[in-house]
Short mmCIF file of C-alpha atoms and ligand atoms in Angstrom, two decimals:
data_model
loop_
_atom_site.label_atom_id
_atom_site.label_comp_id
_atom_site.label_asym_id
_atom_site.label_seq_id
_atom_site.Cartn_x
_atom_site.Cartn_y
_atom_site.Cartn_z
CA MET A 1 0.00 0.00 0.00
CA THR A 2 1.32 3.44 -0.87
CA THR A 3 1.80 6.10 1.80
CA PRO A 4 -0.71 8.53 0.18
CA ASP A 5 -3.32 5.71 0.22
CA LEU A 6 -2.92 5.13 3.95
CA ALA A 7 -2.89 8.87 4.60
CA ALA A 8 -6.23 9.23 2.76
CA ILE A 9 -7.79 6.29 4.64
CA ARG A 10 -6.60 7.77 7.92
CA GLN A 11 -7.90 11.26 7.12
CA GLU A 12 -11.32 9.99 6.11
CA ALA A 13 -11.62 7.97 9.33
CA VAL A 14 -10.41 10.88 11.49
CA ASP A 15 -13.07 13.16 9.94
CA ALA A 16 -15.87 10.61 10.35
CA LEU A 17 -14.99 9.70 13.96
CA GLY A 18 -14.23 13.27 15.07
CA SER A 19 -17.52 14.66 13.79
CA ALA A 20 -19.95 11.83 14.66
CA PRO A 21 -22.92 13.73 16.21
CA THR A 22 -24.38 10.89 18.33
CA GLY A 23 -23.27 7.72 20.07
CA ALA A 24 -25.05 5.57 17.48
CA GLU A 25 -23.38 7.36 14.57
CA LEU A 26 -20.01 7.11 16.31
CA ARG A 27 -20.43 3.32 16.64
CA ALA A 28 -21.27 3.10 12.91
CA ALA A 29 -18.23 5.26 11.98
CA ALA A 30 -15.93 3.19 14.23
CA SER A 31 -17.12 -0.04 12.66
CA ALA A 32 -16.60 1.43 9.14
CA ALA A 33 -13.07 2.64 10.02
CA LEU A 34 -11.83 -0.24 12.17
CA GLY A 35 -14.09 -3.26 11.51
CA LYS A 36 -13.43 -6.39 9.47
CA ARG A 37 -14.55 -4.78 6.21
CA SER A 38 -12.74 -1.49 6.75
CA PRO A 39 -10.00 -0.28 4.31
CA LEU A 40 -7.58 -0.66 7.23
CA ALA A 41 -8.45 -4.36 7.66
CA GLU A 42 -8.20 -4.83 3.90
CA ALA A 43 -4.73 -3.20 3.89
CA HIS A 44 -3.72 -5.54 6.72
CA ARG A 45 -4.80 -8.56 4.70
CA GLN A 46 -2.64 -7.38 1.78
CA LEU A 47 0.52 -7.19 3.92
CA GLY A 48 1.20 -10.84 3.04
CA SER A 49 1.91 -9.94 -0.59
CA LEU A 50 4.73 -7.53 0.34
CA ASP A 51 8.36 -8.49 0.65
CA PRO A 52 9.54 -8.86 4.29
CA ASP A 53 11.15 -5.43 4.77
CA ALA A 54 8.31 -3.51 3.19
CA ARG A 55 5.82 -5.71 5.14
CA LYS A 56 7.47 -4.82 8.43
CA GLU A 57 7.41 -1.09 7.68
CA ALA A 58 3.84 -1.10 6.34
CA GLY A 59 2.65 -3.24 9.29
CA ARG A 60 4.14 -0.73 11.75
CA ARG A 61 2.40 2.20 10.04
CA LEU A 62 -0.95 0.35 9.91
CA ALA A 63 -0.69 -0.42 13.64
CA GLU A 64 0.09 3.26 14.38
CA VAL A 65 -2.93 4.48 12.42
CA ARG A 66 -5.22 1.87 14.04
CA ALA A 67 -4.06 2.88 17.53
CA GLU A 68 -4.60 6.55 16.72
CA LEU A 69 -8.11 5.93 15.34
CA GLU A 70 -9.06 3.75 18.32
CA ALA A 71 -7.96 6.48 20.72
CA LEU A 72 -9.90 9.06 18.73
CA ALA A 73 -13.09 6.92 18.81
CA GLU A 74 -12.68 6.49 22.54
CA ARG A 75 -12.26 10.23 23.16
CA ARG A 76 -15.22 11.15 20.94
CA GLY A 77 -17.33 8.56 22.76
CA GLN A 78 -16.56 10.20 26.10
CA GLU A 79 -17.35 13.67 24.72
CA LEU A 80 -20.72 12.51 23.41
CA ALA A 81 -21.62 10.73 26.67
CA ALA A 82 -20.81 13.86 28.67
CA ALA A 83 -22.89 16.03 26.34
CA GLU A 84 -25.83 13.63 26.50
CA ARG A 85 -25.68 13.58 30.34
CA ALA A 86 -25.54 17.39 30.45
CA ALA A 87 -28.58 17.62 28.16
CA GLU A 88 -30.46 15.15 30.37
CA LEU A 89 -29.66 17.13 33.54
CA ASP A 90 -30.69 20.32 31.81
CA ALA A 91 -34.04 18.85 30.85
CA ASP A 92 -34.64 17.65 34.43
CA ARG A 93 -33.71 20.92 36.07
CA LEU A 94 -36.21 22.41 38.54
CA ASP A 95 -36.49 26.14 38.52
CA LEU A 96 -36.70 26.88 42.23
CA THR A 97 -36.95 30.61 41.60
CA GLU A 98 -40.27 30.16 39.86
CA VAL A 99 -42.84 32.70 41.09
CA ILE A 100 -46.48 31.74 41.51
CA PRO A 101 -48.39 34.77 40.34
CA ASP A 102 -50.80 36.10 42.98
CA ALA A 103 -53.32 36.86 40.30
CA VAL A 104 -54.27 33.19 39.76
CA PRO A 105 -53.90 31.40 43.12
CA ASP A 106 -56.69 28.90 42.47
CA ARG A 107 -55.35 27.83 39.12
CA MET A 108 -51.91 27.31 40.70
CA GLY A 109 -53.46 25.02 43.33
CA ARG A 110 -52.01 26.76 46.36
CA GLY A 111 -52.98 25.01 49.64
CA HIS A 112 -54.52 26.49 52.78
CA HIS A 113 -54.97 25.76 56.46
CA HIS A 114 -57.17 22.88 57.57
CA PRO A 115 -60.61 24.03 58.82
CA VAL A 116 -59.72 22.80 62.33
CA SER A 117 -56.68 25.12 62.40
CA VAL A 118 -58.71 28.01 61.00
CA THR A 119 -61.40 27.45 63.65
CA ARG A 120 -58.87 27.12 66.46
CA ARG A 121 -57.43 30.52 65.52
CA ALA A 122 -60.87 32.10 65.19
CA LEU A 123 -61.78 30.79 68.67
CA GLU A 124 -58.52 32.08 70.12
CA ASP A 125 -59.22 35.49 68.58
CA THR A 126 -62.73 35.54 70.04
CA PHE A 127 -61.40 34.86 73.54
CA VAL A 128 -58.40 37.19 73.20
CA ALA A 129 -60.89 39.95 72.36
CA MET A 130 -62.60 39.14 75.69
CA GLY A 131 -59.34 39.57 77.63
CA PHE A 132 -58.06 35.98 77.77
CA VAL A 133 -54.48 34.91 77.04
CA VAL A 134 -53.68 31.72 75.06
CA ALA A 135 -51.64 28.94 76.73
CA GLU A 136 -50.68 25.37 75.88
CA GLY A 137 -49.77 22.19 77.73
CA PRO A 138 -48.35 18.73 76.97
CA GLU A 139 -50.32 15.98 75.20
CA ILE A 140 -48.69 13.30 77.35
CA GLU A 141 -49.64 13.66 81.00
CA THR A 142 -49.14 11.88 84.27
CA ASP A 143 -52.18 10.40 85.94
CA TRP A 144 -51.95 13.24 88.46
CA TYR A 145 -52.50 16.05 85.93
CA ASN A 146 -55.13 14.28 83.84
CA PHE A 147 -57.13 12.92 86.82
CA GLY A 148 -55.68 13.22 90.34
CA ALA A 149 -55.33 17.00 90.61
CA LEU A 150 -58.76 17.35 88.96
CA ASN A 151 -60.36 15.78 92.04
CA MET A 152 -60.27 12.20 90.76
CA PRO A 153 -58.08 10.10 93.08
CA PRO A 154 -57.08 6.62 91.81
CA ALA A 155 -60.14 4.37 91.26
CA HIS A 156 -62.54 7.33 91.36
CA PRO A 157 -65.62 6.26 89.37
CA ALA A 158 -65.66 9.50 87.33
CA ARG A 159 -62.49 8.35 85.55
CA GLY A 160 -64.82 6.10 83.59
CA MET A 161 -66.19 9.22 81.85
CA TRP A 162 -63.06 9.14 79.66
CA ASP A 163 -61.91 6.07 77.74
CA THR A 164 -58.21 6.50 78.25
CA PHE A 165 -55.12 5.57 76.24
CA TYR A 166 -52.34 4.59 78.65
CA LEU A 167 -48.66 4.73 77.71
CA ASP A 168 -46.52 1.79 78.77
CA LEU A 169 -43.55 3.57 80.35
CA GLY A 170 -42.80 1.27 83.29
CA GLU A 171 -45.23 1.99 86.12
CA PRO A 172 -48.65 0.69 84.89
CA GLU A 173 -51.37 3.30 84.21
CA SER A 174 -49.16 6.16 85.38
CA THR A 175 -48.87 8.02 82.04
CA VAL A 176 -51.70 8.87 79.67
CA LEU A 177 -52.43 10.61 76.40
CA ARG A 178 -54.51 13.44 77.81
CA THR A 179 -58.22 12.76 77.49
CA HIS A 180 -59.09 16.45 77.74
CA THR A 181 -57.39 19.85 77.97
CA SER A 182 -58.40 20.27 81.64
CA PRO A 183 -54.92 19.20 82.92
CA VAL A 184 -53.54 22.42 81.39
CA GLN A 185 -55.59 24.26 84.06
CA ILE A 186 -53.42 22.57 86.68
CA HIS A 187 -50.16 23.55 84.91
CA LEU A 188 -51.34 27.18 84.68
CA MET A 189 -52.36 27.35 88.33
CA GLU A 190 -49.00 25.87 89.42
CA GLN A 191 -47.13 28.37 87.25
CA ALA A 192 -49.19 31.30 88.50
CA LEU A 193 -48.51 30.27 92.10
CA ALA A 194 -44.78 29.84 91.44
CA THR A 195 -44.45 33.22 89.72
CA GLY A 196 -47.00 35.11 91.84
CA SER A 197 -49.04 35.90 88.72
CA LEU A 198 -52.62 35.22 89.87
CA PRO A 199 -55.30 36.09 88.67
CA ILE A 200 -55.61 33.86 85.57
CA HIS A 201 -57.75 34.51 82.48
CA ALA A 202 -56.62 31.94 79.90
CA VAL A 203 -57.78 29.66 77.12
CA MET A 204 -55.84 26.49 76.28
CA PRO A 205 -56.41 24.85 72.91
CA GLY A 206 -54.93 21.48 71.97
CA ARG A 207 -55.20 17.90 70.83
CA CYS A 208 -56.80 15.19 72.99
CA TYR A 209 -57.12 11.42 72.73
CA ARG A 210 -59.81 8.94 73.67
CA ARG A 211 -60.20 5.23 73.13
CA ASP A 212 -63.52 5.88 71.36
CA THR A 213 -64.94 4.45 68.16
CA PRO A 214 -65.25 7.36 65.74
CA ASP A 215 -68.77 8.25 64.61
CA ALA A 216 -70.64 11.24 63.16
CA ARG A 217 -69.90 13.36 66.30
CA HIS A 218 -66.72 11.80 67.72
CA LEU A 219 -63.07 11.25 66.77
CA ALA A 220 -60.47 9.32 68.78
CA VAL A 221 -57.99 12.16 68.20
CA PHE A 222 -59.74 15.49 68.49
CA HIS A 223 -59.28 19.06 69.71
CA GLN A 224 -60.57 20.96 72.69
CA ILE A 225 -60.22 24.48 73.94
CA GLU A 226 -60.19 24.88 77.70
CA GLY A 227 -60.93 28.09 79.57
CA LEU A 228 -59.92 29.05 83.10
CA VAL A 229 -60.56 32.15 85.11
CA VAL A 230 -59.20 32.41 88.65
CA ASP A 231 -59.90 35.72 90.29
CA ARG A 232 -61.51 37.33 93.32
CA SER A 233 -65.32 37.31 93.44
CA VAL A 234 -66.01 35.33 90.26
CA THR A 235 -69.58 34.05 89.94
CA PHE A 236 -71.58 31.59 87.86
CA ALA A 237 -73.12 34.62 86.08
CA ASP A 238 -69.64 35.52 84.77
CA LEU A 239 -69.31 32.00 83.40
CA ALA A 240 -72.76 32.03 81.75
CA GLY A 241 -72.08 35.48 80.28
CA THR A 242 -68.71 34.33 78.87
CA ILE A 243 -70.28 31.31 77.17
CA GLU A 244 -73.13 33.39 75.79
CA THR A 245 -70.73 36.04 74.43
CA PHE A 246 -68.57 33.38 72.80
CA THR A 247 -71.43 31.47 71.13
CA THR A 248 -72.98 34.65 69.73
CA ALA A 249 -69.60 35.94 68.51
CA TYR A 250 -68.67 32.64 66.89
CA PHE A 251 -71.95 31.13 65.62
CA GLY A 252 -74.09 34.24 65.18
CA SER A 253 -77.12 35.51 67.11
CA ASP A 254 -79.60 33.08 65.54
CA ILE A 255 -77.89 30.10 67.22
CA HIS A 256 -79.05 29.53 70.79
CA ALA A 257 -76.95 28.15 73.61
CA ARG A 258 -78.25 26.48 76.74
CA LEU A 259 -76.67 25.26 79.97
CA ARG A 260 -77.91 22.05 81.58
CA PRO A 261 -76.97 20.80 85.04
CA ALA A 262 -74.28 18.12 84.80
CA TYR A 263 -71.56 16.49 86.83
CA PHE A 264 -67.80 16.97 86.49
CA PRO A 265 -65.48 16.15 89.41
CA PHE A 266 -63.44 19.35 88.98
CA THR A 267 -66.32 21.85 89.02
CA GLU A 268 -69.19 22.48 91.42
CA PRO A 269 -71.79 23.31 90.29
CA SER A 270 -71.21 21.94 86.78
CA ALA A 271 -73.09 22.32 83.53
CA GLU A 272 -73.05 21.03 79.99
CA PHE A 273 -73.51 23.57 77.25
CA GLU A 274 -75.27 22.88 74.03
CA ILE A 275 -76.15 24.88 70.92
CA THR A 276 -78.97 24.50 68.40
CA CYS A 277 -77.97 21.89 65.82
CA THR A 278 -77.03 23.93 62.75
CA LEU A 279 -77.80 21.06 60.36
CA CYS A 280 -81.52 20.86 61.20
CA ARG A 281 -81.90 24.22 63.01
CA GLY A 282 -83.36 22.38 65.99
CA ALA A 283 -85.85 20.17 64.15
CA GLY A 284 -83.89 16.95 64.86
CA CYS A 285 -81.65 15.02 62.49
CA ARG A 286 -79.23 12.07 62.35
CA THR A 287 -76.22 14.23 63.36
CA CYS A 288 -77.87 15.46 66.61
CA SER A 289 -79.59 12.07 67.26
CA GLN A 290 -82.99 13.77 66.72
CA THR A 291 -82.56 16.06 69.76
CA GLY A 292 -82.17 19.38 67.95
CA TRP A 293 -79.18 20.20 70.21
CA ILE A 294 -75.45 19.53 69.97
CA GLU A 295 -73.31 19.32 73.07
CA LEU A 296 -70.22 21.49 72.76
CA GLY A 297 -68.66 20.94 76.18
CA GLY A 298 -68.77 21.30 79.92
CA CYS A 299 -68.23 24.08 82.41
CA GLY A 300 -68.65 25.07 86.03
CA MET A 301 -67.19 26.77 89.06
CA VAL A 302 -63.73 25.43 89.98
CA ASP A 303 -64.16 22.91 92.81
CA PRO A 304 -62.27 23.99 95.98
CA ALA A 305 -60.71 20.50 95.99
CA VAL A 306 -58.83 21.46 92.79
CA PHE A 307 -57.53 24.66 94.40
CA ASP A 308 -56.46 22.57 97.41
CA ALA A 309 -54.61 20.12 95.16
CA VAL A 310 -52.41 22.88 93.75
CA GLY A 311 -52.26 24.98 96.92
CA ILE A 312 -54.39 28.00 95.99
CA ASP A 313 -56.35 29.48 98.90
CA SER A 314 -60.00 28.83 98.03
CA GLU A 315 -61.17 31.36 100.65
CA GLU A 316 -59.47 34.13 98.71
CA TRP A 317 -59.85 32.91 95.11
CA GLN A 318 -62.75 31.61 93.04
CA GLY A 319 -62.80 30.47 89.48
CA PHE A 320 -64.77 29.14 86.59
CA ALA A 321 -63.70 26.76 83.88
CA PHE A 322 -65.01 25.41 80.61
CA GLY A 323 -63.85 23.02 77.91
CA PHE A 324 -65.34 22.21 74.55
CA GLY A 325 -64.63 20.51 71.25
CA ILE A 326 -63.04 22.53 68.45
CA ASP A 327 -63.91 19.85 65.87
CA ARG A 328 -67.55 20.10 66.99
CA CYS A 329 -67.41 23.84 66.42
CA VAL A 330 -66.05 23.29 62.89
CA GLN A 331 -68.82 20.77 62.31
CA MET A 332 -71.56 23.13 63.50
CA ARG A 333 -70.12 26.23 61.85
CA HIS A 334 -69.93 24.50 58.46
CA GLN A 335 -72.87 22.08 58.81
CA ILE A 336 -70.74 18.96 58.32
CA ALA A 337 -72.99 15.92 58.77
CA ASP A 338 -70.14 13.53 59.69
CA MET A 339 -67.08 14.64 61.67
CA ARG A 340 -64.93 11.83 60.24
CA LEU A 341 -64.70 13.85 57.00
CA LEU A 342 -62.30 16.17 58.84
CA THR A 343 -59.59 13.52 58.96
CA GLU A 344 -60.07 11.73 55.66
CA ASN A 345 -57.88 14.14 53.65
CA ASP A 346 -60.23 14.05 50.70
CA ILE A 347 -59.19 16.97 48.51
CA ARG A 348 -62.79 17.48 47.33
CA PHE A 349 -63.78 18.07 50.96
CA ALA A 350 -60.76 20.21 51.89
CA ARG A 351 -61.23 22.50 48.88
CA GLN A 352 -64.57 23.71 50.19
CA PHE A 353 -63.01 25.72 53.01
N1 DAH B 401 -62.85 18.20 80.45
C1 DAH B 401 -64.26 17.93 80.22
C2 DAH B 401 -64.39 16.87 79.14
O1 DAH B 401 -63.54 16.75 78.33
C3 DAH B 401 -64.99 19.18 79.80
C4 DAH B 401 -65.04 20.18 80.88
C5 DAH B 401 -66.08 20.16 81.78
C6 DAH B 401 -64.03 21.13 81.02
C7 DAH B 401 -66.15 21.09 82.81
C8 DAH B 401 -64.10 22.05 82.03
C9 DAH B 401 -65.17 22.03 82.91
O2 DAH B 401 -63.16 22.98 82.19
O3 DAH B 401 -65.21 22.95 83.91
O4 DAH B 401 -65.34 16.15 79.13
#
């Protein structure tokens, strides 16, 4: 083979390999330049017809060109792979600076707070406007805070009013998931005593737990808001007025509230408060079990035994307390027939608020 021949073969292969635009085309060009039917392979086969010296020289040059072309194919392959990877990454890129235009929030599907959170805040605002502060307490309580300090010593029958989840932390039945927000009253009274900050006018919202089977009016994990006033010369009329003011402010003046005598160990006297069922407007329906009324919670004058338990002088101080369900308020405010809808995370339900 003449030198110009080999030079032309080499140049053609260098051009084809160096400019192959994709991996597939590079593989085709490499097979054309280096494969069994390539001019290079053909030239190799013809070496046999040369005399020994010329064969040696031509063989060396063929090997050089083959090595050069193989290296070139390899390099071009790496270039193409890198470019393909970069293009892939570019296509996958997330633009985190993207701005959701305020003009079309619904179309952009922006989320919002759950109706229970919205209601909790609205209730807090209503009470803050009446001069209460907002406080919180733990969801895991000792038996003492959830029951004992609330005038329910161990084995007191009133404990049966709450189906309780116990935590297994060693000592049996010593730690509970709070069944109501009333234990936060005890924490607040202890704090006020320790810091000399009586009187107390506070509301305490939060999550509670009961070993109940959920139904149209009950959830096993639900929310309450507790109220506590400890002051000098507080009367039942102050309590009734507070409840009346709250129900009118929150549900509107066409919804009636009533207090009915009841029993709670931590208040004396005690009452249950109910509002007109907003689903049937008092006529009776499945949600209110045909009574026309929905129970929101309980209330009463703080029992002196509770003051004794924390060490507040019940000769000097009186108080009233109340506690009611936030989820029930959501249900009545929005006429939701079944409370379980609040926890099902159905987007068609959530979108309505
Ligand atoms: N903790 C009671 C319950 O969950 C409700 C309650 C009743 C709270 C009377 C009070 C109260 O503060 O005084 O059933």
